[in-house]
JSON list of C-alpha atoms in Angstrom, two decimals:
[
{"chain": "A", "resi": 265, "resn": "UNK", "atom": "CA", "xyz": [0.00, 0.00, 0.00]},
{"chain": "A", "resi": 266, "resn": "UNK", "atom": "CA", "xyz": [1.18, 3.49, -0.81]},
{"chain": "A", "resi": 267, "resn": "UNK", "atom": "CA", "xyz": [1.68, 6.22, 1.75]},
{"chain": "A", "resi": 268, "resn": "UNK", "atom": "CA", "xyz": [-1.01, 8.86, 1.85]},
{"chain": "A", "resi": 269, "resn": "UNK", "atom": "CA", "xyz": [-0.06, 12.50, 1.95]},
{"chain": "A", "resi": 270, "resn": "UNK", "atom": "CA", "xyz": [-1.92, 15.81, 2.09]},
{"chain": "A", "resi": 271, "resn": "UNK", "atom": "CA", "xyz": [-1.93, 17.94, -1.06]},
{"chain": "A", "resi": 272, "resn": "UNK", "atom": "CA", "xyz": [-3.31, 21.43, -1.68]},
{"chain": "A", "resi": 273, "resn": "UNK", "atom": "CA", "xyz": [-5.72, 20.98, -4.60]},
{"chain": "A", "resi": 274, "resn": "UNK", "atom": "CA", "xyz": [-4.67, 24.24, -6.27]},
{"chain": "A", "resi": 275, "resn": "UNK", "atom": "CA", "xyz": [-1.06, 23.00, -6.42]},
{"chain": "A", "resi": 276, "resn": "UNK", "atom": "CA", "xyz": [-2.22, 20.00, -8.47]},
{"chain": "A", "resi": 277, "resn": "UNK", "atom": "CA", "xyz": [-3.89, 22.11, -11.15]},
{"chain": "A", "resi": 278, "resn": "UNK", "atom": "CA", "xyz": [-2.34, 23.83, -14.14]},
{"chain": "A", "resi": 279, "resn": "UNK", "atom": "CA", "xyz": [-5.36, 26.09, -14.63]},
{"chain": "A", "resi": 280, "resn": "UNK", "atom": "CA", "xyz": [-8.51, 27.04, -12.71]},
{"chain": "A", "resi": 281, "resn": "UNK", "atom": "CA", "xyz": [-11.01, 29.59, -13.98]},
{"chain": "A", "resi": 282, "resn": "UNK", "atom": "CA", "xyz": [-14.67, 30.56, -14.28]},
{"chain": "A", "resi": 283, "resn": "UNK", "atom": "CA", "xyz": [-16.25, 29.23, -17.46]},
{"chain": "A", "resi": 284, "resn": "UNK", "atom": "CA", "xyz": [-18.06, 31.53, -19.86]},
{"chain": "A", "resi": 285, "resn": "UNK", "atom": "CA", "xyz": [-21.66, 31.38, -18.70]},
{"chain": "A", "resi": 286, "resn": "UNK", "atom": "CA", "xyz": [-24.75, 31.12, -20.88]},
{"chain": "A", "resi": 287, "resn": "UNK", "atom": "CA", "xyz": [-28.36, 31.54, -19.81]},
{"chain": "A", "resi": 288, "resn": "UNK", "atom": "CA", "xyz": [-30.38, 28.46, -20.73]},
{"chain": "A", "resi": 289, "resn": "UNK", "atom": "CA", "xyz": [-33.58, 30.40, -21.40]},
{"chain": "A", "resi": 290, "resn": "UNK", "atom": "CA", "xyz": [-31.77, 32.67, -23.87]},
{"chain": "A", "resi": 291, "resn": "UNK", "atom": "CA", "xyz": [-30.81, 29.71, -26.09]},
{"chain": "A", "resi": 292, "resn": "UNK", "atom": "CA", "xyz": [-32.93, 27.04, -27.76]},
{"chain": "A", "resi": 293, "resn": "UNK", "atom": "CA", "xyz": [-32.28, 23.81, -25.89]},
{"chain": "A", "resi": 294, "resn": "UNK", "atom": "CA", "xyz": [-33.02, 20.13, -26.41]},
{"chain": "A", "resi": 295, "resn": "UNK", "atom": "CA", "xyz": [-33.39, 17.04, -24.22]},
{"chain": "A", "resi": 296, "resn": "UNK", "atom": "CA", "xyz": [-31.40, 14.71, -26.46]},
{"chain": "A", "resi": 297, "resn": "UNK", "atom": "CA", "xyz": [-27.90, 14.78, -27.96]},
{"chain": "A", "resi": 298, "resn": "UNK", "atom": "CA", "xyz": [-27.02, 14.90, -31.66]},
{"chain": "A", "resi": 299, "resn": "UNK", "atom": "CA", "xyz": [-23.99, 15.66, -33.81]},
{"chain": "A", "resi": 300, "resn": "UNK", "atom": "CA", "xyz": [-25.03, 19.32, -34.04]},
{"chain": "A", "resi": 301, "resn": "UNK", "atom": "CA", "xyz": [-25.47, 19.74, -30.27]},
{"chain": "A", "resi": 302, "resn": "UNK", "atom": "CA", "xyz": [-23.17, 20.23, -27.30]},
{"chain": "A", "resi": 303, "resn": "UNK", "atom": "CA", "xyz": [-23.70, 19.46, -23.62]},
{"chain": "A", "resi": 304, "resn": "UNK", "atom": "CA", "xyz": [-24.95, 22.33, -21.46]},
{"chain": "A", "resi": 305, "resn": "UNK", "atom": "CA", "xyz": [-23.50, 21.84, -17.97]},
{"chain": "A", "resi": 306, "resn": "UNK", "atom": "CA", "xyz": [-25.04, 23.44, -14.90]},
{"chain": "A", "resi": 307, "resn": "UNK", "atom": "CA", "xyz": [-24.89, 22.93, -11.15]},
{"chain": "A", "resi": 308, "resn": "UNK", "atom": "CA", "xyz": [-27.52, 20.19, -11.24]},
{"chain": "A", "resi": 309, "resn": "UNK", "atom": "CA", "xyz": [-26.67, 16.92, -9.50]},
{"chain": "A", "resi": 310, "resn": "UNK", "atom": "CA", "xyz": [-28.31, 14.91, -12.30]},
{"chain": "A", "resi": 311, "resn": "UNK", "atom": "CA", "xyz": [-26.79, 13.43, -15.46]},
{"chain": "A", "resi": 312, "resn": "UNK", "atom": "CA", "xyz": [-23.20, 14.41, -14.66]},
{"chain": "A", "resi": 313, "resn": "UNK", "atom": "CA", "xyz": [-24.25, 18.05, -14.59]},
{"chain": "A", "resi": 314, "resn": "UNK", "atom": "CA", "xyz": [-25.76, 17.94, -18.09]},
{"chain": "A", "resi": 315, "resn": "UNK", "atom": "CA", "xyz": [-28.95, 20.00, -17.93]},
{"chain": "A", "resi": 316, "resn": "UNK", "atom": "CA", "xyz": [-29.69, 19.81, -21.67]},
{"chain": "A", "resi": 317, "resn": "UNK", "atom": "CA", "xyz": [-28.11, 20.10, -25.12]},
{"chain": "A", "resi": 318, "resn": "UNK", "atom": "CA", "xyz": [-27.80, 23.21, -27.25]},
{"chain": "A", "resi": 319, "resn": "UNK", "atom": "CA", "xyz": [-26.95, 23.82, -30.88]},
{"chain": "A", "resi": 320, "resn": "UNK", "atom": "CA", "xyz": [-23.17, 24.24, -31.27]},
{"chain": "A", "resi": 321, "resn": "UNK", "atom": "CA", "xyz": [-23.66, 27.25, -33.52]},
{"chain": "A", "resi": 322, "resn": "UNK", "atom": "CA", "xyz": [-25.68, 29.15, -30.90]},
{"chain": "A", "resi": 323, "resn": "UNK", "atom": "CA", "xyz": [-22.62, 29.80, -28.70]},
{"chain": "A", "resi": 324, "resn": "UNK", "atom": "CA", "xyz": [-19.31, 31.54, -29.34]},
{"chain": "A", "resi": 325, "resn": "UNK", "atom": "CA", "xyz": [-17.25, 29.97, -26.56]},
{"chain": "A", "resi": 326, "resn": "UNK", "atom": "CA", "xyz": [-16.93, 26.23, -25.94]},
{"chain": "A", "resi": 327, "resn": "UNK", "atom": "CA", "xyz": [-14.92, 24.38, -23.30]},
{"chain": "A", "resi": 328, "resn": "UNK", "atom": "CA", "xyz": [-12.71, 21.44, -24.25]},
{"chain": "A", "resi": 329, "resn": "UNK", "atom": "CA", "xyz": [-13.48, 18.14, -22.57]},
{"chain": "A", "resi": 330, "resn": "UNK", "atom": "CA", "xyz": [-11.07, 16.51, -20.15]},
{"chain": "A", "resi": 331, "resn": "UNK", "atom": "CA", "xyz": [-11.82, 18.81, -17.22]},
{"chain": "A", "resi": 332, "resn": "UNK", "atom": "CA", "xyz": [-13.15, 18.68, -13.69]},
{"chain": "A", "resi": 333, "resn": "UNK", "atom": "CA", "xyz": [-15.93, 21.21, -13.22]},
{"chain": "A", "resi": 334, "resn": "UNK", "atom": "CA", "xyz": [-17.26, 22.50, -9.93]},
{"chain": "A", "resi": 335, "resn": "UNK", "atom": "CA", "xyz": [-20.51, 24.34, -9.29]},
{"chain": "A", "resi": 336, "resn": "UNK", "atom": "CA", "xyz": [-19.28, 26.99, -6.88]},
{"chain": "A", "resi": 337, "resn": "UNK", "atom": "CA", "xyz": [-22.57, 27.68, -5.11]},
{"chain": "A", "resi": 338, "resn": "UNK", "atom": "CA", "xyz": [-23.64, 24.02, -4.88]},
{"chain": "A", "resi": 339, "resn": "UNK", "atom": "CA", "xyz": [-20.26, 22.28, -4.53]},
{"chain": "A", "resi": 340, "resn": "UNK", "atom": "CA", "xyz": [-21.27, 19.84, -7.24]},
{"chain": "A", "resi": 341, "resn": "UNK", "atom": "CA", "xyz": [-18.31, 18.33, -9.07]},
{"chain": "A", "resi": 342, "resn": "UNK", "atom": "CA", "xyz": [-18.16, 16.40, -12.32]},
{"chain": "A", "resi": 343, "resn": "UNK", "atom": "CA", "xyz": [-15.68, 15.15, -14.87]},
{"chain": "A", "resi": 344, "resn": "UNK", "atom": "CA", "xyz": [-16.52, 16.30, -18.37]},
{"chain": "A", "resi": 345, "resn": "UNK", "atom": "CA", "xyz": [-14.98, 14.03, -20.99]},
{"chain": "A", "resi": 346, "resn": "UNK", "atom": "CA", "xyz": [-16.60, 15.73, -24.00]},
{"chain": "A", "resi": 347, "resn": "UNK", "atom": "CA", "xyz": [-16.62, 19.38, -25.06]},
{"chain": "A", "resi": 348, "resn": "UNK", "atom": "CA", "xyz": [-19.27, 21.45, -23.27]},
{"chain": "A", "resi": 349, "resn": "UNK", "atom": "CA", "xyz": [-20.67, 24.88, -22.45]},
{"chain": "A", "resi": 350, "resn": "UNK", "atom": "CA", "xyz": [-21.89, 26.01, -19.05]},
{"chain": "A", "resi": 351, "resn": "UNK", "atom": "CA", "xyz": [-24.39, 28.00, -17.12]},
{"chain": "A", "resi": 352, "resn": "UNK", "atom": "CA", "xyz": [-23.43, 30.42, -14.37]},
{"chain": "A", "resi": 353, "resn": "UNK", "atom": "CA", "xyz": [-21.21, 29.67, -11.36]},
{"chain": "A", "resi": 354, "resn": "UNK", "atom": "CA", "xyz": [-19.10, 26.93, -12.95]},
{"chain": "A", "resi": 355, "resn": "UNK", "atom": "CA", "xyz": [-15.38, 26.64, -12.18]},
{"chain": "A", "resi": 356, "resn": "UNK", "atom": "CA", "xyz": [-13.20, 24.67, -14.61]},
{"chain": "A", "resi": 357, "resn": "UNK", "atom": "CA", "xyz": [-10.16, 22.79, -13.29]},
{"chain": "A", "resi": 358, "resn": "UNK", "atom": "CA", "xyz": [-7.49, 21.56, -15.71]},
{"chain": "A", "resi": 359, "resn": "UNK", "atom": "CA", "xyz": [-4.29, 19.55, -15.33]},
{"chain": "A", "resi": 360, "resn": "UNK", "atom": "CA", "xyz": [-2.27, 17.03, -17.32]},
{"chain": "A", "resi": 361, "resn": "UNK", "atom": "CA", "xyz": [-3.10, 14.24, -14.86]},
{"chain": "A", "resi": 362, "resn": "UNK", "atom": "CA", "xyz": [-6.85, 14.52, -15.41]},
{"chain": "A", "resi": 363, "resn": "UNK", "atom": "CA", "xyz": [-8.46, 11.60, -17.19]},
{"chain": "A", "resi": 364, "resn": "UNK", "atom": "CA", "xyz": [-11.75, 9.89, -16.44]},
{"chain": "A", "resi": 365, "resn": "UNK", "atom": "CA", "xyz": [-10.20, 7.56, -13.85]},
{"chain": "A", "resi": 366, "resn": "UNK", "atom": "CA", "xyz": [-8.02, 9.99, -11.90]},
{"chain": "A", "resi": 367, "resn": "UNK", "atom": "CA", "xyz": [-10.81, 12.58, -12.09]},
{"chain": "A", "resi": 368, "resn": "UNK", "atom": "CA", "xyz": [-13.31, 10.17, -10.51]},
{"chain": "A", "resi": 369, "resn": "UNK", "atom": "CA", "xyz": [-10.86, 9.36, -7.72]},
{"chain": "A", "resi": 370, "resn": "UNK", "atom": "CA", "xyz": [-10.24, 13.04, -6.96]},
{"chain": "A", "resi": 371, "resn": "UNK", "atom": "CA", "xyz": [-13.95, 13.85, -7.38]},
{"chain": "A", "resi": 372, "resn": "UNK", "atom": "CA", "xyz": [-14.75, 11.44, -4.55]},
{"chain": "A", "resi": 373, "resn": "UNK", "atom": "CA", "xyz": [-12.18, 13.15, -2.30]},
{"chain": "A", "resi": 374, "resn": "UNK", "atom": "CA", "xyz": [-13.50, 16.63, -3.05]},
{"chain": "A", "resi": 375, "resn": "UNK", "atom": "CA", "xyz": [-17.07, 15.49, -2.44]},
{"chain": "A", "resi": 376, "resn": "UNK", "atom": "CA", "xyz": [-16.04, 14.65, 1.12]},
{"chain": "A", "resi": 377, "resn": "UNK", "atom": "CA", "xyz": [-15.46, 18.40, 1.58]},
{"chain": "A", "resi": 378, "resn": "UNK", "atom": "CA", "xyz": [-18.96, 19.42, 0.40]},
{"chain": "A", "resi": 379, "resn": "UNK", "atom": "CA", "xyz": [-20.39, 19.56, 3.90]},
{"chain": "A", "resi": 380, "resn": "UNK", "atom": "CA", "xyz": [-18.28, 22.69, 4.52]},
{"chain": "A", "resi": 381, "resn": "UNK", "atom": "CA", "xyz": [-19.93, 24.67, 1.74]},
{"chain": "A", "resi": 382, "resn": "UNK", "atom": "CA", "xyz": [-23.44, 25.91, 1.08]},
{"chain": "A", "resi": 383, "resn": "UNK", "atom": "CA", "xyz": [-25.01, 29.03, -0.36]},
{"chain": "A", "resi": 384, "resn": "UNK", "atom": "CA", "xyz": [-23.84, 30.94, 2.70]},
{"chain": "A", "resi": 385, "resn": "UNK", "atom": "CA", "xyz": [-20.26, 29.84, 2.11]},
{"chain": "A", "resi": 386, "resn": "UNK", "atom": "CA", "xyz": [-19.80, 29.06, -1.56]},
{"chain": "A", "resi": 387, "resn": "UNK", "atom": "CA", "xyz": [-17.02, 26.83, -2.88]},
{"chain": "A", "resi": 388, "resn": "UNK", "atom": "CA", "xyz": [-15.33, 29.73, -4.70]},
{"chain": "A", "resi": 389, "resn": "UNK", "atom": "CA", "xyz": [-12.01, 29.46, -6.51]},
{"chain": "A", "resi": 390, "resn": "UNK", "atom": "CA", "xyz": [-9.92, 30.53, -3.53]},
{"chain": "A", "resi": 391, "resn": "UNK", "atom": "CA", "xyz": [-11.48, 27.80, -1.37]},
{"chain": "A", "resi": 392, "resn": "UNK", "atom": "CA", "xyz": [-11.16, 25.24, -4.16]},
{"chain": "A", "resi": 393, "resn": "UNK", "atom": "CA", "xyz": [-7.46, 26.11, -4.46]},
{"chain": "A", "resi": 394, "resn": "UNK", "atom": "CA", "xyz": [-6.92, 25.84, -0.69]},
{"chain": "A", "resi": 395, "resn": "UNK", "atom": "CA", "xyz": [-8.77, 22.54, -0.24]},
{"chain": "A", "resi": 396, "resn": "UNK", "atom": "CA", "xyz": [-6.51, 19.89, 1.26]},
{"chain": "A", "resi": 397, "resn": "UNK", "atom": "CA", "xyz": [-6.90, 16.37, -0.13]},
{"chain": "A", "resi": 398, "resn": "UNK", "atom": "CA", "xyz": [-5.32, 13.31, 1.42]},
{"chain": "A", "resi": 399, "resn": "UNK", "atom": "CA", "xyz": [-4.13, 11.19, -1.51]},
{"chain": "A", "resi": 400, "resn": "UNK", "atom": "CA", "xyz": [-1.85, 8.24, -2.24]},
{"chain": "A", "resi": 401, "resn": "UNK", "atom": "CA", "xyz": [1.72, 9.39, -2.85]},
{"chain": "A", "resi": 402, "resn": "UNK", "atom": "CA", "xyz": [4.75, 7.92, -4.57]},
{"chain": "A", "resi": 403, "resn": "UNK", "atom": "CA", "xyz": [8.04, 7.41, -2.76]},
{"chain": "A", "resi": 404, "resn": "UNK", "atom": "CA", "xyz": [9.21, 10.83, -3.95]},
{"chain": "A", "resi": 405, "resn": "UNK", "atom": "CA", "xyz": [6.14, 12.44, -2.34]},
{"chain": "A", "resi": 406, "resn": "UNK", "atom": "CA", "xyz": [4.17, 13.33, -5.47]},
{"chain": "A", "resi": 407, "resn": "UNK", "atom": "CA", "xyz": [0.59, 12.18, -6.07]},
{"chain": "A", "resi": 408, "resn": "UNK", "atom": "CA", "xyz": [0.43, 8.57, -7.27]},
{"chain": "A", "resi": 409, "resn": "UNK", "atom": "CA", "xyz": [-1.80, 9.09, -10.31]},
{"chain": "A", "resi": 410, "resn": "UNK", "atom": "CA", "xyz": [-1.11, 5.58, -11.55]},
{"chain": "A", "resi": 411, "resn": "UNK", "atom": "CA", "xyz": [-2.39, 4.06, -8.29]},
{"chain": "A", "resi": 412, "resn": "UNK", "atom": "CA", "xyz": [-5.52, 6.23, -8.39]},
{"chain": "A", "resi": 413, "resn": "UNK", "atom": "CA", "xyz": [-6.25, 5.32, -12.01]},
{"chain": "A", "resi": 414, "resn": "UNK", "atom": "CA", "xyz": [-5.74, 1.61, -11.41]},
{"chain": "A", "resi": 415, "resn": "UNK", "atom": "CA", "xyz": [-7.88, 1.72, -8.27]},
{"chain": "A", "resi": 416, "resn": "UNK", "atom": "CA", "xyz": [-10.87, 3.13, -10.19]},
{"chain": "A", "resi": 417, "resn": "UNK", "atom": "CA", "xyz": [-10.33, 0.66, -13.04]},
{"chain": "A", "resi": 418, "resn": "UNK", "atom": "CA", "xyz": [-10.31, -2.23, -10.54]},
{"chain": "A", "resi": 419, "resn": "UNK", "atom": "CA", "xyz": [-13.71, -1.32, -9.06]},
{"chain": "A", "resi": 420, "resn": "UNK", "atom": "CA", "xyz": [-16.67, -3.49, -10.01]},
{"chain": "A", "resi": 421, "resn": "UNK", "atom": "CA", "xyz": [-17.85, -2.16, -13.38]},
{"chain": "A", "resi": 422, "resn": "UNK", "atom": "CA", "xyz": [-14.74, 0.06, -13.54]},
{"chain": "A", "resi": 423, "resn": "UNK", "atom": "CA", "xyz": [-14.37, -1.04, -17.15]},
{"chain": "A", "resi": 424, "resn": "UNK", "atom": "CA", "xyz": [-17.72, 0.62, -17.95]},
{"chain": "A", "resi": 425, "resn": "UNK", "atom": "CA", "xyz": [-16.95, 4.08, -16.65]}
]
């Protein structure tokens, strides 16, 4: 078993920023995906944050997939594998280590911190950056991304994530 060490979440990220926000009611939206549509991510707890789908041509700014997103007023967190656009109050976290397996491992750790945040104390970028996560570490003291990835893959149905 690896040693576990505390890491400041902001130190693990290469970029953290507020996504360009769109208002759902200002754009025609759909309940089902298609080639012409992109996922519209909000702070909802359902469907990995996907509230609906919108026409790709109706927006000027799109986010690349491969990111952890956090709803700052709800402390909801999701991994977005595909390109997406967002509603208001969405923070995008990017790093080279993020893939669907490492993201799900880290997502579960961050979710343990949700009890600290509510509308009275939102999970804003400064708090996201300062969040301490206890994670498996390599012998040199860096996060053991390989262990985290393999752990998620080894879970029952891990091959279907």
